[in-house]
CSV table of C-alpha atoms in Angstrom, one decimal:
chain,number,residue,atom,x,y,z
A,18,GLU,CA,157.2,-98.8,157.2
A,19,VAL,CA,155.3,-100.2,160.4
A,20,ILE,CA,152.4,-102.4,159.2
A,21,ASP,CA,150.2,-103.3,162.1
A,22,SER,CA,150.2,-107.4,162.3
A,23,ASN,CA,145.8,-107.3,162.3
A,24,GLU,CA,146.3,-105.3,159.0
A,25,TYR,CA,145.7,-107.2,155.9
A,26,VAL,CA,148.2,-106.6,153.0
A,27,GLU,CA,148.0,-107.6,149.7
A,28,ASP,CA,150.7,-109.7,148.1
A,29,GLU,CA,151.9,-108.0,144.8
A,30,ILE,CA,154.2,-109.7,142.2
A,31,ALA,CA,156.7,-107.2,140.2
A,32,TYR,CA,158.2,-107.8,137.0
A,33,LYS,CA,160.9,-106.2,135.8
A,34,ILE,CA,160.2,-105.8,131.7
A,35,GLY,CA,162.7,-102.8,131.2
A,36,LYS,CA,165.0,-99.6,131.8
A,37,LEU,CA,165.1,-96.3,132.0
A,38,GLU,CA,166.8,-94.4,129.4
A,39,GLY,CA,166.4,-90.6,129.5
A,40,ASN,CA,162.9,-89.5,129.4
A,41,TYR,CA,161.9,-93.1,127.7
A,42,CYS,CA,161.2,-96.4,129.1
A,43,CYS,CA,162.9,-99.1,126.9
A,44,PHE,CA,161.5,-102.7,127.1
A,45,ASP,CA,163.9,-105.8,127.2
A,46,ASN,CA,164.2,-107.4,123.7
A,47,GLU,CA,164.5,-111.0,125.5
A,48,ILE,CA,162.0,-111.1,128.1
A,49,PHE,CA,159.6,-109.7,125.0
A,50,ASP,CA,161.8,-111.4,122.4
A,51,LEU,CA,161.8,-108.9,120.1
A,52,ARG,CA,164.4,-107.4,117.6
A,53,HIS,CA,163.5,-103.9,117.4
A,54,LYS,CA,163.7,-100.9,119.9
A,55,PHE,CA,160.6,-100.6,121.9
A,56,ARG,CA,160.2,-97.4,123.9
A,57,ILE,CA,157.5,-95.6,126.0
A,58,ASP,CA,157.5,-92.0,127.1
A,59,VAL,CA,157.7,-92.1,130.6
A,60,SER,CA,154.8,-90.3,131.7
A,61,LEU,CA,152.6,-92.6,130.2
A,62,LEU,CA,154.1,-95.7,132.2
A,63,ASP,CA,151.4,-95.4,134.8
A,64,LYS,CA,148.9,-96.1,132.0
A,65,LEU,CA,150.4,-98.9,130.9
A,66,ARG,CA,147.9,-102.1,131.7
A,67,HIS,CA,148.0,-105.9,130.8
A,68,LYS,CA,145.7,-105.7,127.9
A,69,HIS,CA,148.5,-103.4,125.8
A,70,PHE,CA,151.2,-106.4,126.2
A,71,VAL,CA,148.7,-109.5,125.7
A,72,LYS,CA,145.8,-109.9,123.5
A,73,TYR,CA,143.2,-112.6,125.4
A,74,PRO,CA,141.9,-115.0,125.2
A,75,SER,CA,144.3,-115.9,122.6
A,76,ARG,CA,147.6,-114.8,124.5
A,77,LEU,CA,148.8,-113.2,121.5
A,78,SER,CA,151.9,-110.6,122.4
A,79,ILE,CA,151.0,-107.5,121.2
A,80,LEU,CA,154.4,-106.1,120.9
A,81,LYS,CA,155.8,-109.4,119.0
A,82,LYS,CA,153.3,-109.2,116.4
A,83,ILE,CA,154.0,-105.1,116.0
A,84,ASP,CA,158.2,-106.3,115.7
A,85,SER,CA,157.3,-108.9,113.0
A,86,LEU,CA,155.9,-106.3,110.6
A,87,ILE,CA,158.0,-103.2,111.4
A,88,ASN,CA,161.2,-103.1,109.8
A,89,GLU,CA,162.5,-99.9,112.7
A,90,ASP,CA,161.9,-99.2,116.0
A,91,PHE,CA,159.2,-98.5,118.0
A,92,LEU,CA,157.9,-95.5,120.1
A,93,ILE,CA,154.8,-94.6,122.1
A,94,LEU,CA,154.6,-90.6,123.1
A,95,PRO,CA,151.7,-88.8,124.7
A,96,ASP,CA,149.1,-87.0,122.3
A,97,ASP,CA,150.8,-83.6,122.1
A,98,MET,CA,154.1,-84.9,121.5
A,99,ILE,CA,153.6,-86.2,118.5
A,100,ASN,CA,156.7,-85.4,116.1
A,101,GLU,CA,156.4,-86.1,112.4
A,102,GLU,CA,160.0,-86.0,111.9
A,103,VAL,CA,160.6,-89.3,114.4
A,104,SER,CA,158.9,-92.3,113.6
A,105,SER,CA,156.1,-92.6,116.4
A,106,ILE,CA,153.0,-93.5,117.0
A,107,SER,CA,150.1,-91.4,119.5
A,108,TRP,CA,149.2,-92.8,123.2
A,109,THR,CA,145.5,-92.6,121.6
A,110,GLU,CA,146.3,-94.7,118.5
A,111,TYR,CA,148.3,-97.0,120.3
A,112,ASN,CA,145.3,-97.9,122.4
A,113,ASN,CA,143.2,-97.8,119.4
A,114,LEU,CA,146.1,-100.5,117.4
A,115,VAL,CA,145.4,-102.8,121.1
A,116,ASP,CA,141.8,-102.2,120.4
A,117,SER,CA,142.0,-103.7,116.9
A,118,PHE,CA,144.0,-106.9,117.2
A,119,PRO,CA,141.5,-109.6,116.5
A,120,THR,CA,140.6,-112.1,119.0
A,121,SER,CA,140.7,-115.7,119.1
A,122,THR,CA,136.7,-116.0,117.9
A,123,THR,CA,137.6,-113.5,115.0
A,124,VAL,CA,140.4,-115.8,114.0
A,125,LYS,CA,138.3,-119.2,114.0
A,126,TYR,CA,135.5,-117.0,111.8
A,127,TYR,CA,138.5,-116.0,109.1
A,128,ILE,CA,139.6,-119.7,109.1
A,129,ASP,CA,136.1,-121.0,108.7
A,130,LYS,CA,135.4,-118.5,105.6
A,131,LEU,CA,139.4,-119.5,104.0
A,132,VAL,CA,138.8,-123.1,104.4
A,133,GLY,CA,135.2,-123.1,103.5
A,134,GLU,CA,135.9,-121.6,100.3
A,135,LYS,CA,138.5,-124.4,99.3
A,136,ILE,CA,135.7,-127.0,100.9
A,137,GLU,CA,132.6,-125.8,98.6
A,138,GLU,CA,134.3,-126.7,95.3
A,139,PHE,CA,133.9,-130.3,96.6
A,140,PHE,CA,131.5,-130.3,99.2
A,141,GLU,CA,128.3,-129.2,100.3
A,142,LEU,CA,128.7,-126.6,103.3
A,143,LYS,CA,126.7,-126.5,106.3
A,144,LYS,CA,126.4,-122.4,106.3
A,145,CYS,CA,127.9,-119.6,104.2
A,146,TYR,CA,130.9,-118.5,106.2
A,147,ASP,CA,131.5,-115.5,104.4
A,148,ASP,CA,128.1,-114.2,105.8
A,149,GLU,CA,129.3,-115.7,109.2
A,150,LEU,CA,132.4,-113.6,109.3
A,151,GLU,CA,130.8,-110.5,108.0
A,152,LYS,CA,128.3,-110.8,110.9
A,153,HIS,CA,130.2,-111.0,113.5
A,154,LEU,CA,132.8,-108.0,112.1
A,155,GLN,CA,129.6,-106.1,112.1
A,156,LYS,CA,129.0,-107.4,115.6
A,157,THR,CA,132.1,-106.5,116.7
A,158,SER,CA,132.1,-103.0,114.8
A,159,ARG,CA,129.2,-102.0,116.8
A,160,ILE,CA,130.7,-103.1,120.1
A,161,SER,CA,134.0,-101.3,119.4
A,162,SER,CA,132.9,-97.9,117.5
A,163,SER,CA,132.2,-95.9,120.4
A,164,ASN,CA,136.2,-96.1,121.3
A,165,ILE,CA,137.2,-95.2,117.6
A,166,LEU,CA,136.9,-91.2,118.4
A,167,PHE,CA,138.1,-90.6,121.7
A,168,SER,CA,140.5,-92.9,124.2
A,169,PRO,CA,139.0,-93.1,127.6
A,170,GLU,CA,140.6,-91.1,129.4
A,171,ILE,CA,140.2,-88.1,126.9
A,172,ASP,CA,136.5,-89.2,126.7
A,173,CYS,CA,136.5,-89.0,130.9
A,174,GLU,CA,137.8,-85.4,131.1
A,175,ILE,CA,135.1,-84.2,127.9
A,176,THR,CA,132.3,-85.8,129.7
A,177,GLN,CA,133.2,-84.5,132.9
A,178,ALA,CA,133.7,-80.9,131.6
A,179,GLU,CA,130.0,-81.2,129.9
A,180,ILE,CA,128.4,-82.5,132.8
A,181,TYR,CA,129.8,-79.4,134.8
A,182,LYS,CA,128.8,-77.1,131.8
A,183,PHE,CA,125.2,-78.4,131.6
A,184,THR,CA,124.5,-78.8,135.3
A,185,GLN,CA,125.6,-75.0,135.5
A,186,ALA,CA,122.7,-73.9,132.6
A,187,LEU,CA,120.3,-76.9,134.1
A,188,PHE,CA,120.4,-74.8,137.7
A,189,LEU,CA,120.7,-71.1,135.8
A,190,LEU,CA,117.2,-71.6,134.3
A,191,LYS,CA,115.8,-73.6,137.1
A,192,ASN,CA,116.7,-70.3,139.4
A,193,ILE,CA,115.7,-67.7,137.2
A,194,LEU,CA,112.4,-68.6,136.2
A,195,GLU,CA,111.4,-69.0,140.3
A,196,GLU,CA,112.6,-65.3,140.8
A,197,GLU,CA,109.8,-62.5,140.4
A,198,ILE,CA,111.8,-60.0,139.5
A,199,ILE,CA,114.5,-59.7,136.8
A,200,SER,CA,115.0,-57.3,134.1
A,201,GLU,CA,114.2,-58.1,130.2
A,202,LYS,CA,117.8,-57.4,129.3
A,203,GLU,CA,119.4,-60.1,131.6
A,204,TRP,CA,116.5,-62.7,131.4
A,205,GLN,CA,116.9,-62.6,127.2
A,206,ASN,CA,121.0,-62.4,127.8
A,207,ASN,CA,120.7,-65.8,130.0
A,208,ILE,CA,117.9,-67.4,127.0
A,209,LEU,CA,120.5,-66.9,124.8
A,210,ASP,CA,123.4,-68.4,126.6
A,211,ILE,CA,121.7,-71.5,126.9
A,212,LEU,CA,120.4,-71.7,123.4
A,213,LEU,CA,124.0,-71.6,122.7
A,214,LEU,CA,125.1,-74.7,124.7
A,215,ILE,CA,121.9,-76.5,123.2
A,216,TYR,CA,122.2,-75.5,119.5
A,217,PRO,CA,126.0,-75.4,119.5
A,218,GLN,CA,125.6,-74.5,115.6
A,219,TYR,CA,125.5,-70.9,116.2
A,220,GLN,CA,129.0,-69.0,116.6
A,221,ILE,CA,127.7,-65.6,117.5
A,222,ILE,CA,124.3,-63.3,118.8
A,223,ILE,CA,123.3,-59.9,117.6
A,224,ASP,CA,120.8,-58.1,119.5
A,225,GLU,CA,118.3,-55.1,118.0
A,226,VAL,CA,118.9,-55.2,114.3
A,227,GLY,CA,117.1,-53.0,112.2
A,228,LEU,CA,115.8,-54.0,108.8
A,229,SER,CA,115.3,-51.8,105.8
A,230,ASN,CA,112.0,-51.6,106.4
A,231,ARG,CA,112.6,-50.1,109.8
A,232,ARG,CA,111.4,-53.3,111.6
A,233,ARG,CA,113.7,-54.3,114.4
A,234,VAL,CA,114.6,-57.7,115.3
A,235,ASP,CA,115.2,-59.0,118.4
A,236,PHE,CA,118.1,-61.6,118.0
A,237,VAL,CA,119.9,-62.9,115.0
A,238,LEU,CA,122.1,-65.9,115.4
A,239,VAL,CA,124.6,-66.7,112.4
A,240,ASP,CA,125.6,-70.2,112.4
A,241,LEU,CA,128.7,-72.1,111.4
A,242,PHE,CA,127.9,-72.0,107.5
A,243,ASN,CA,127.5,-67.8,108.1
A,244,ASN,CA,123.5,-68.6,107.7
A,245,ILE,CA,121.1,-66.4,110.0
A,246,ASP,CA,118.3,-67.3,112.2
A,247,ILE,CA,116.4,-65.2,114.4
A,248,VAL,CA,115.0,-65.3,117.7
A,249,GLU,CA,112.2,-64.1,119.7
A,250,ILE,CA,112.5,-64.4,123.2
A,251,LYS,CA,109.2,-63.9,126.0
A,252,THR,CA,108.7,-64.4,129.6
A,253,PRO,CA,107.2,-67.5,130.4
A,254,GLU,CA,103.9,-65.8,132.0
A,255,LYS,CA,103.3,-65.1,128.4
A,256,ARG,CA,100.9,-68.0,127.4
A,257,LEU,CA,100.5,-70.2,124.5
A,258,LEU,CA,96.9,-71.5,124.2
A,259,LYS,CA,94.1,-68.9,125.5
A,260,LYS,CA,92.3,-70.2,128.6
A,261,SER,CA,88.7,-70.5,127.3
A,262,LYS,CA,88.1,-72.6,124.3
A,263,TYR,CA,86.8,-71.2,121.4
A,264,ARG,CA,84.3,-73.8,119.8
A,265,ASP,CA,85.0,-76.7,122.1
A,266,HIS,CA,88.7,-76.3,121.2
A,267,TYR,CA,92.0,-74.6,122.8
A,268,VAL,CA,93.6,-72.5,120.1
A,269,PRO,CA,96.7,-70.0,120.2
A,270,SER,CA,97.0,-67.1,122.9
A,271,HIS,CA,96.7,-63.6,121.1
A,272,GLU,CA,100.4,-63.1,122.6
A,273,PHE,CA,101.8,-66.0,120.4
A,274,THR,CA,99.5,-64.7,117.2
A,275,GLY,CA,101.0,-61.8,117.5
A,276,THR,CA,104.8,-62.9,118.1
A,277,ALA,CA,104.3,-65.8,115.1
A,278,MET,CA,103.2,-63.3,112.9
A,279,GLN,CA,105.9,-60.8,113.9
A,280,ILE,CA,108.3,-63.4,112.6
A,281,GLU,CA,107.1,-64.2,109.4
A,282,TYR,CA,107.2,-60.3,108.3
A,283,TYR,CA,110.7,-60.4,109.5
A,284,LEU,CA,111.5,-63.6,107.0
A,285,ARG,CA,109.4,-61.9,104.3
A,286,GLU,CA,111.2,-58.9,104.8
A,287,LEU,CA,114.6,-60.7,104.8
A,288,HIS,CA,114.0,-62.5,101.8
A,289,GLU,CA,112.6,-59.5,99.4
A,290,ASN,CA,115.5,-56.9,100.7
A,291,SER,CA,118.0,-59.8,101.1
A,292,SER,CA,121.1,-57.7,99.9
A,293,ALA,CA,120.2,-54.3,102.0
A,294,ASN,CA,119.4,-56.6,105.2
A,295,VAL,CA,122.5,-58.2,104.8
A,296,GLN,CA,124.9,-55.0,104.7
A,297,LYS,CA,122.5,-54.0,108.0
A,298,ILE,CA,123.3,-57.0,109.5
A,299,LYS,CA,127.1,-57.2,108.6
A,300,HIS,CA,127.6,-53.6,110.1
A,301,LYS,CA,126.1,-55.0,113.2
A,302,LEU,CA,128.8,-58.0,113.2
A,303,LEU,CA,131.3,-55.7,112.4
A,304,GLU,CA,130.9,-53.9,115.9
A,305,LYS,CA,131.4,-57.7,117.1
A,306,GLY,CA,134.8,-58.1,115.4
A,307,PHE,CA,132.9,-60.7,112.8
A,308,ASN,CA,134.2,-59.8,109.4
A,309,SER,CA,132.7,-62.9,107.4
A,310,GLU,CA,130.1,-62.6,104.6
A,311,VAL,CA,126.7,-64.3,106.0
A,312,LYS,CA,123.8,-65.5,104.0
A,313,ILE,CA,120.1,-65.1,104.0
A,314,ASN,CA,119.2,-68.4,103.0
A,315,ASN,CA,115.8,-70.5,103.8
A,316,VAL,CA,115.9,-68.6,107.5
A,317,LYS,CA,114.1,-69.7,110.1
A,318,GLY,CA,112.7,-68.0,113.3
A,319,ILE,CA,112.8,-69.3,116.9
A,320,ILE,CA,110.0,-68.4,119.6
A,321,ILE,CA,110.8,-69.0,123.3
A,322,MET,CA,107.9,-68.6,125.3
A,323,GLY,CA,105.4,-69.8,127.9
A,324,ARG,CA,105.2,-72.7,129.8
A,325,THR,CA,103.6,-76.2,128.8
A,326,ASN,CA,103.9,-78.5,131.6
A,327,GLY,CA,100.4,-77.8,133.2
A,328,PHE,CA,98.8,-78.8,130.1
A,329,ASN,CA,95.6,-81.2,129.8
A,330,VAL,CA,95.1,-83.9,127.1
A,331,GLU,CA,93.6,-81.6,125.1
A,332,GLN,CA,96.1,-78.4,125.0
A,333,GLN,CA,98.9,-80.8,124.5
A,334,GLU,CA,97.2,-81.8,121.5
A,335,THR,CA,96.7,-78.3,120.4
A,336,TYR,CA,100.2,-77.4,121.1
A,337,ARG,CA,101.4,-80.5,119.0
A,338,ILE,CA,99.3,-78.8,115.9
A,339,MET,CA,100.6,-75.5,116.6
A,340,LYS,CA,104.2,-76.7,116.3
A,341,ASN,CA,103.7,-78.7,113.0
A,342,GLN,CA,101.7,-75.9,111.5
A,343,TYR,CA,104.9,-73.6,111.8
A,344,SER,CA,107.4,-76.2,111.6
A,345,ASN,CA,108.6,-75.3,108.2
A,346,ILE,CA,109.6,-71.3,109.7
A,347,ILE,CA,109.5,-71.7,112.9
A,348,ASN,CA,110.6,-73.6,115.8
A,349,ILE,CA,108.1,-73.3,119.0
A,350,ILE,CA,110.0,-73.7,122.2
A,351,SER,CA,108.3,-73.8,125.7
A,352,TYR,CA,110.6,-73.0,128.9
A,353,ASP,CA,109.5,-76.5,130.1
A,354,GLU,CA,110.9,-77.9,126.9
A,355,LEU,CA,113.8,-75.9,127.2
A,356,LEU,CA,114.5,-77.5,130.8
A,357,ASP,CA,113.9,-80.8,129.8
A,358,MET,CA,116.0,-80.8,126.7
A,359,LEU,CA,119.0,-79.9,129.6
A,360,GLU,CA,117.9,-83.0,131.4
A,361,ARG,CA,118.4,-85.1,128.7
A,362,ILE,CA,121.4,-83.6,127.2
A,363,LEU,CA,122.8,-83.9,131.0
A,364,ASP,CA,121.1,-87.6,131.2
A,365,ARG,CA,123.3,-88.4,128.0
A,366,PHE,CA,126.6,-87.0,129.2
A,367,GLN,CA,125.8,-89.3,133.1
A,368,LYS,CA,125.3,-92.0,131.6
A,369,ASN,CA,127.1,-92.5,128.1
A,370,GLY,CA,129.7,-90.3,127.9
A,371,ILE,CA,131.0,-88.4,124.6
A,372,SER,CA,131.4,-91.9,122.9
A,373,ASN,CA,127.7,-92.4,123.2
A,374,LYS,CA,128.5,-96.1,124.2
A,375,GLN,CA,125.4,-97.6,125.9
A,376,ASN,CA,126.4,-99.1,129.7
């Protein structure tokens, strides 16, 4: 390759640490001072970093320490290639193993504890070294706990997918809130899709469920334990509070009061005639290929309607009282709160990823 004389070229040093054997790289036993054969799948070579070989600041050889503890050869494979018939460790688990190696600080605390236990039989100690070690371990555990579930690579992949998903949901909700003409059915379907993203405990939705008293529930949600909840979706134009005050206080609108009463009637009917209503719900679920037994147990309602961003202080207080008043049976969500939830979830993924690690 021809390089311009004015171009800066960073020097690189390459070390030979092993050789290829089929689909594996076999680490050099002499270089690493190993008794057993250590191999890694070639697809993982570009992921290797210095931390996978040496623990700093103690400069402990990770491979040599593992070698001193095992009684057979060591093999690192991609997560999706693990075979229980062959002794091996996945790449994710190897990273977890590397992260579990104690630092020199942890070793110091542990030595202080062991020596302190002997000395305190004869002399008074400056402090309780058992407690010092425990505090240190708790501190390091908090720092590293976010890495237990996923490797950084998997965390990044899932995070990007979640960011894309919730960005699209936020874009959709903002768009339909600005549209002047949209059918009620399309509106409700869009909101239900967003609702399932925010509340992933629900696995399926059915609509137009007739109850035994001939009342018809707009939507029934079935959660992962096959319990049901019900949803009423009104448009954002439907007011939550009356415009004018009643005796110097803002009060719920007729539209909201009617919707809340409707939900309460549904809930009472579901519980009083649970057997008959379970059969009606089950029949509707079978049309969607859902064949599990559903349960009517502590059913709650969800009302989605209205806007709240324009509320003044008094209106905000009335709305808070309304939500608390119905909280045991109905979850009230305004469209502005729905937007806020999506933005907060998106912000969480953008800042912390899946691990919820604070940056």
